Every structure is written in C-alpha cells, then in structure tokens.
Short mmCIF file of C-alpha atoms in Angstrom, two decimals:
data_model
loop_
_atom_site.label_atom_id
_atom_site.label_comp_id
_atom_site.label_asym_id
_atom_site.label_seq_id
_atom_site.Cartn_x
_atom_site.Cartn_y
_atom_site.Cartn_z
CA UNK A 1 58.53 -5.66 -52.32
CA UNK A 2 57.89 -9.40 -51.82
CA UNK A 3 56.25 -10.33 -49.02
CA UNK A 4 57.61 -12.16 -46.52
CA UNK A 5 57.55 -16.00 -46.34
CA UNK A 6 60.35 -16.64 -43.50
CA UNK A 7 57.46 -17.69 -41.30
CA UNK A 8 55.82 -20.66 -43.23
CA UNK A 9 55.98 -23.79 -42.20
CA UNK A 10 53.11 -25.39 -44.04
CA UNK A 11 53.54 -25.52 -47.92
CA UNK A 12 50.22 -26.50 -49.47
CA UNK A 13 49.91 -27.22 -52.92
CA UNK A 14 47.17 -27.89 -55.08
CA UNK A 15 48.13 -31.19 -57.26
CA UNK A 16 46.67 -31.67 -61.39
CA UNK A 17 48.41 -29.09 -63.38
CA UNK A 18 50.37 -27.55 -60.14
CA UNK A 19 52.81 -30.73 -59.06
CA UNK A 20 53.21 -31.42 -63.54
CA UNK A 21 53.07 -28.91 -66.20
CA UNK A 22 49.33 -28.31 -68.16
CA UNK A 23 51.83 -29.81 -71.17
CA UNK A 24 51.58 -33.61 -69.51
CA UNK A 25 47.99 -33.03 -71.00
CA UNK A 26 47.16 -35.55 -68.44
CA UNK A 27 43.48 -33.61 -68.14
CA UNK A 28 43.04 -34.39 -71.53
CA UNK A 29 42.67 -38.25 -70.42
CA UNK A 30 40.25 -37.07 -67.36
CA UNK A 31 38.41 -35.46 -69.84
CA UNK A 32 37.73 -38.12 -72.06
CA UNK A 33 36.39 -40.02 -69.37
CA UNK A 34 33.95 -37.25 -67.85
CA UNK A 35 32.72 -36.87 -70.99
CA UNK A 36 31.88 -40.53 -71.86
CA UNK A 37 30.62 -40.35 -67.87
CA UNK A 38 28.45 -37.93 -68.67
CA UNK A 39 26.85 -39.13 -71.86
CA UNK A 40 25.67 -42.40 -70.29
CA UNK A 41 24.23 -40.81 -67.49
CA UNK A 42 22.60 -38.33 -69.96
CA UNK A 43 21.66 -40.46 -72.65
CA UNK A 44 23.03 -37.72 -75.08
CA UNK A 45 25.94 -36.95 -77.32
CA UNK A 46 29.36 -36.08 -76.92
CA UNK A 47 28.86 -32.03 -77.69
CA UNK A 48 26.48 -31.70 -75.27
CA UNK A 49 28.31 -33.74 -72.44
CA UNK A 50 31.35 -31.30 -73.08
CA UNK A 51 28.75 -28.78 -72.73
CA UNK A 52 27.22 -29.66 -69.70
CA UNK A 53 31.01 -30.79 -68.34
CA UNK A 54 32.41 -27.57 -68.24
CA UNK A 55 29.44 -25.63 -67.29
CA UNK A 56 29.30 -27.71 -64.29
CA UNK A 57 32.68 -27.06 -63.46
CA UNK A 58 32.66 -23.02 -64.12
CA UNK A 59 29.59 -22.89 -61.80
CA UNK A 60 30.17 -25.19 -59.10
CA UNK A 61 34.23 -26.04 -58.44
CA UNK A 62 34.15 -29.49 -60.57
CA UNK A 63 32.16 -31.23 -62.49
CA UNK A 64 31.42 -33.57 -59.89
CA UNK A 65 29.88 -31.09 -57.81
CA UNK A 66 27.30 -29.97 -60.26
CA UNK A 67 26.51 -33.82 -61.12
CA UNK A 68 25.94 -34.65 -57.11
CA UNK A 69 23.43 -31.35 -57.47
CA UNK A 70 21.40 -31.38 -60.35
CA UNK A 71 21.67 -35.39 -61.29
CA UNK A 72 22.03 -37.20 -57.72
CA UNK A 73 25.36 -38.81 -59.40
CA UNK A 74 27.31 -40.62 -56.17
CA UNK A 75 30.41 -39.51 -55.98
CA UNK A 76 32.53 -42.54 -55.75
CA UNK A 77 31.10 -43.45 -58.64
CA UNK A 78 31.90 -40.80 -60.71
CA UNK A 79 35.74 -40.78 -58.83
CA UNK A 80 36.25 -44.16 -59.84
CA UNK A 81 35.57 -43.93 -63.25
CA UNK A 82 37.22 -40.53 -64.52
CA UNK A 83 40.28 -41.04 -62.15
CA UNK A 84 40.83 -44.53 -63.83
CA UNK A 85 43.54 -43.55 -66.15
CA UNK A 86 46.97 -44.47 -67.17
CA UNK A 87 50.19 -41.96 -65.86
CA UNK A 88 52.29 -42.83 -67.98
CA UNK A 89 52.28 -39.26 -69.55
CA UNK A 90 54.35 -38.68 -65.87
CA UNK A 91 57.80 -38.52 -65.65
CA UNK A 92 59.91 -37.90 -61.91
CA UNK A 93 61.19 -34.40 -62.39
CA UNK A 94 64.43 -34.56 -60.33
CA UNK A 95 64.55 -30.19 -60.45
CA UNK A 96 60.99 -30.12 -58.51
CA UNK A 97 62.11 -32.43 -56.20
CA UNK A 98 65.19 -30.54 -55.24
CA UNK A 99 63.13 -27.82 -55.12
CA UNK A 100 60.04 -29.17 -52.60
CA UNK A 101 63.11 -30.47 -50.29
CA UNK A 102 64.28 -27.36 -49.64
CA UNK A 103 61.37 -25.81 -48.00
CA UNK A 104 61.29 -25.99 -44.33
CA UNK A 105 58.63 -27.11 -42.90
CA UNK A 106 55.80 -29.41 -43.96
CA UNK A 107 54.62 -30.35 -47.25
CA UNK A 108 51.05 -30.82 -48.16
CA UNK A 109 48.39 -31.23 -50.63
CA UNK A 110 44.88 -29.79 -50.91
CA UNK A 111 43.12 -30.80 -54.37
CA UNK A 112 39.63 -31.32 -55.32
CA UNK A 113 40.49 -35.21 -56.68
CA UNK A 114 40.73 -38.06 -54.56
CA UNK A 115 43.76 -38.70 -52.31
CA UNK A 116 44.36 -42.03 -53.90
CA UNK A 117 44.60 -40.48 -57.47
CA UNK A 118 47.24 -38.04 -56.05
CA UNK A 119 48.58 -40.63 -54.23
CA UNK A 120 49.95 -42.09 -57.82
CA UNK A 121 50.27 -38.64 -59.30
CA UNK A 122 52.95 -38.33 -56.36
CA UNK A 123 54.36 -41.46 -57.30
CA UNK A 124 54.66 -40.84 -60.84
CA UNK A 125 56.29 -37.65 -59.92
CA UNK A 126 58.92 -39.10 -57.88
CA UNK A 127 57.83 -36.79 -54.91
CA UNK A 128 55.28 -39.18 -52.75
CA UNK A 129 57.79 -39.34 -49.94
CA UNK A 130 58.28 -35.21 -49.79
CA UNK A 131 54.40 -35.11 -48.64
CA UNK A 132 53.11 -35.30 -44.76
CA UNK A 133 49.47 -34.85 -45.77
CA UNK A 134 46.44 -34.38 -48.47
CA UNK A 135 43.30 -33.01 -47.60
CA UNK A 136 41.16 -34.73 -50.43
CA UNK A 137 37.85 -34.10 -51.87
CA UNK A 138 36.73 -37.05 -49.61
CA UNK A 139 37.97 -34.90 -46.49
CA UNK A 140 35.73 -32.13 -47.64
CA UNK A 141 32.62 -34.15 -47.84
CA UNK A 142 32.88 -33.72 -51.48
CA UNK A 143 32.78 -30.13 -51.34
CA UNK A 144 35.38 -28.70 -53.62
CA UNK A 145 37.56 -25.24 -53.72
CA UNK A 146 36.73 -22.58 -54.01
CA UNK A 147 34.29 -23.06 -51.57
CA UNK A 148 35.16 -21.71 -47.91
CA UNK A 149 33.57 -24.60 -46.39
CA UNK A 150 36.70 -26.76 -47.94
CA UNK A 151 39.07 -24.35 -46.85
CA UNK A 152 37.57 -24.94 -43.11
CA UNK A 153 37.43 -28.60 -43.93
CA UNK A 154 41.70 -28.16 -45.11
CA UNK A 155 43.10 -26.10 -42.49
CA UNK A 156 41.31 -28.97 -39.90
CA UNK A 157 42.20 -32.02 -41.38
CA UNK A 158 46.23 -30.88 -42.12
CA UNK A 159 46.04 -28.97 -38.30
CA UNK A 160 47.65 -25.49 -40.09
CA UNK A 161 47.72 -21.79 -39.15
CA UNK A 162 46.61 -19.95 -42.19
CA UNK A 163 48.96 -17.32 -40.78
CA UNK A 164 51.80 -19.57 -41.00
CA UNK A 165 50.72 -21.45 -44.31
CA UNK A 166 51.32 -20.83 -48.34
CA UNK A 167 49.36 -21.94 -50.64
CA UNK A 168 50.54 -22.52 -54.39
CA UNK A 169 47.84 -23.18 -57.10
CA UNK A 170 47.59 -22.82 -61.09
CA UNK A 171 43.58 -21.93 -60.59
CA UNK A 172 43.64 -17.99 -59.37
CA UNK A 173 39.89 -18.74 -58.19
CA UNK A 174 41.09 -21.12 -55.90
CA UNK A 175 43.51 -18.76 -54.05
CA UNK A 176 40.94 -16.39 -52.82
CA UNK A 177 39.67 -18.12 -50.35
CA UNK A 178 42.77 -18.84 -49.15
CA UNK A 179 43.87 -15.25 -48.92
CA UNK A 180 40.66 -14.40 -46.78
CA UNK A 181 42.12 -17.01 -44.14
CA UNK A 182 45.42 -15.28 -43.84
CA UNK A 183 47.27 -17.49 -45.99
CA UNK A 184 50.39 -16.63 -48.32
CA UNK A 185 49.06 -17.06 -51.83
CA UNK A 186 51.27 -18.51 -55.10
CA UNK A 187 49.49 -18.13 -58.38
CA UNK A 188 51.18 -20.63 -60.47
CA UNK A 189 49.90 -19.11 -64.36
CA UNK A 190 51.14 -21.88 -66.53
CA UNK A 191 48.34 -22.05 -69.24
CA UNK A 192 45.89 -24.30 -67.30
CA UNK A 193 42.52 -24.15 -69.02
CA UNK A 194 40.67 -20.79 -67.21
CA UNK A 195 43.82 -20.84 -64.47
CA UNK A 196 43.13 -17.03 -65.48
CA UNK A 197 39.21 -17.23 -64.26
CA UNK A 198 38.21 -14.55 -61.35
CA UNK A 199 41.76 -13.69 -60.97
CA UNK A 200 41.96 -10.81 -58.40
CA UNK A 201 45.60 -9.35 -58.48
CA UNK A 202 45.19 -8.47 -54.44
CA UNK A 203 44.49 -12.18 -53.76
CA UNK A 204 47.60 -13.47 -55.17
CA UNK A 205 51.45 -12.46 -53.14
CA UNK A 206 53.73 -14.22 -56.19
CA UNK A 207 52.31 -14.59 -59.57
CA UNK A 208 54.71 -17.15 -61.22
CA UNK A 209 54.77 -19.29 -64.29
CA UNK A 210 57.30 -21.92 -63.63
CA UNK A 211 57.18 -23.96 -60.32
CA UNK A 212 61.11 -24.65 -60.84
CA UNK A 213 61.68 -21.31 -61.46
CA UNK A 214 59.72 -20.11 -58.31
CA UNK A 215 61.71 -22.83 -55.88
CA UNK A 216 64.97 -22.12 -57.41
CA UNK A 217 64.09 -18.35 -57.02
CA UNK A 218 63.31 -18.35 -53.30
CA UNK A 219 65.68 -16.35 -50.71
CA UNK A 220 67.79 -18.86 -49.09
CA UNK A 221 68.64 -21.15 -47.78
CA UNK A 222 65.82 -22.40 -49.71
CA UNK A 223 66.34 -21.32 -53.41
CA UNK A 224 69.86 -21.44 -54.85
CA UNK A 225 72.27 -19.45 -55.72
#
C-alpha cells in the first residue's frame, strides 16, 4: 500500500536531473567546466581531473566540497565558473508544469548548486513562477546533501515540518537523510549518473522513473484521471 501523502503541504524537490530529464545532458556542460576547473588549479591533465572530480564528489556530496577541504578552493569561485553555462539544451515542458500546479501546497527547491543557477534552470523550464522557495548551497554554508547538517540548514531556511513535507530526488543517497527527519521520500530513478548509489529500499516511499508519470499518477484531485 502507498503511503499516504494527503497531509503534505511542502513539495521539495531537488533541481539538476530532477526538474529536466538526465537526457538534457546538461551535466555534461558542468562537467566540462569542473574538469578544466580542476586542471588549472591542479596543474595536471584532463584524466586525472576527471579522476579527482568524481572522487570528490562520491566522498564528500560535490565536488566542491572536497575542493573547499583538501585544496582551500573558495567557493564562489568555483560556483561561478562551472555554473557559467549556456541552457539552451532546456526546453519549458508544459506536462511538468501541469503537473507541479496541481499539488497543494507549497513548492520548493533544495539543491546543492547555487540558487541563481536554479533560478535560470526554472526559467528555462517554464516553471520559475510555480516555486515559493530554494534553500541553496549558499543557505547551507556550502555544506551539501547528504549531509544532515543541510537538511537542518533546509527545513530552517524554507520554515517546513518534515512531517508534513515530501521530498522528490533522482540521487537515492540524498533521500536518507530526509527520511530520518520524518519526511515523505520520492526516488526519482531516471538514469542519473550513480542516482542508484547507497540506495536503501526503506528510505525511499515511491520509487518512480518518470516525474510526469508520477504527477499524472497521484490520487486526486491532484493527478488526473
């Protein structure tokens, strides 16, 4: 039996690869940039700043966070410059947007980028108006999920009840936290890159693989029929 979700009234949602499909290969362009980031600061080539890239983000949250540790990097810096891509790969998904309307309640975002990033992700989405809040990696003094101390930061900042609150993300790590705090948890499975990493089935209340689907599916009057 599902459980129940007719007392939410905060929808959090986690935003790269959760609010667009893993297909917009819009990480790809991130990427690019964390990698050319990483081989200045380095001094070393680009097999070894893929390397030390994703080791830093397996072990710490993001990349960023193992960067601030080990290399001192400030983290505007390092914001600025992998965040400064083009969105056109974007398009406003008119489904979604049905969808996120529906809910009752509030909308929000909790992501480990910068608010101003999702900010234009929003935009580009044709959903920036649906949102009342982000809680940004900014708000969590740079500490990123799944870290509890950014769940303390979230629930803060955006004024929730865990016990009232859902949280929908494509990263099962993420949703673990989340789950200790009371909080209804939506793994979104989609084929993110390691969206599959320290998945624990008894953390996760709806394991999905389409967003759409998922809105469209919920009991009304919030799905449809």
């Amino acid at each position: 039996m599902a459980p129940r979700i007719d007392h939410i009234d905060s929808w959090i949602f986690d935003l790269d690869n959760t609010l667009y499909h893993p297909s917009a290969r819009l990480f790809d362009l991130i990427d690019e940039r964390m990698g050319a980031f990483i081989m200045r600061l380095l001094g070393c080539d680009a097999e070894e700043a893929r390397r030390v890239q994703k080791l830093y983000f397996h072990d710490h949250g993001t990349t960023m966070a193992g960067l601030m540790r080990h290399h001192g990097v400030d983290p505007e810096d390092f914001l600025r410059y992998v965040h400064n891509i083009a969105l056109d790969r974007l398009t406003p998904d008119a489904r979604l947007r049905a969808g996120l309307e529906r809910l009752p309640g509030r909308r929000l975002i909790f992501t480990n980028a910068d608010a101003d990033y999702a900010a234009r992700v929003l935009e580009a989405r044709g959903i920036a108006d649906l949102f009342d809040g982000i809680c940004d990696i900014r708000i969590t003094a740079y500490t990123p999920k799944p870290e509890t101390a950014a769940y303390d930061s979230m629930v803060g900042h955006l004024g929730i009840d865990p016990e009232r609150s859902l949280f929908v993300e494509d990263m099962a790590r993420n949703l673990t936290p989340a789950k200790a705090l009371g909080m209804t948890t939506v793994w979104l499975d989609n084929g993110s890159e390691s969206g599959h990493r320290d998945h624990l089935p008894d953390h996760v209340d709806f394991h999905v693989n389409d967003i759409g689907d998922w809105l469209d599916s919920l009991p009304q009057p919030w799905g449809i029929s």
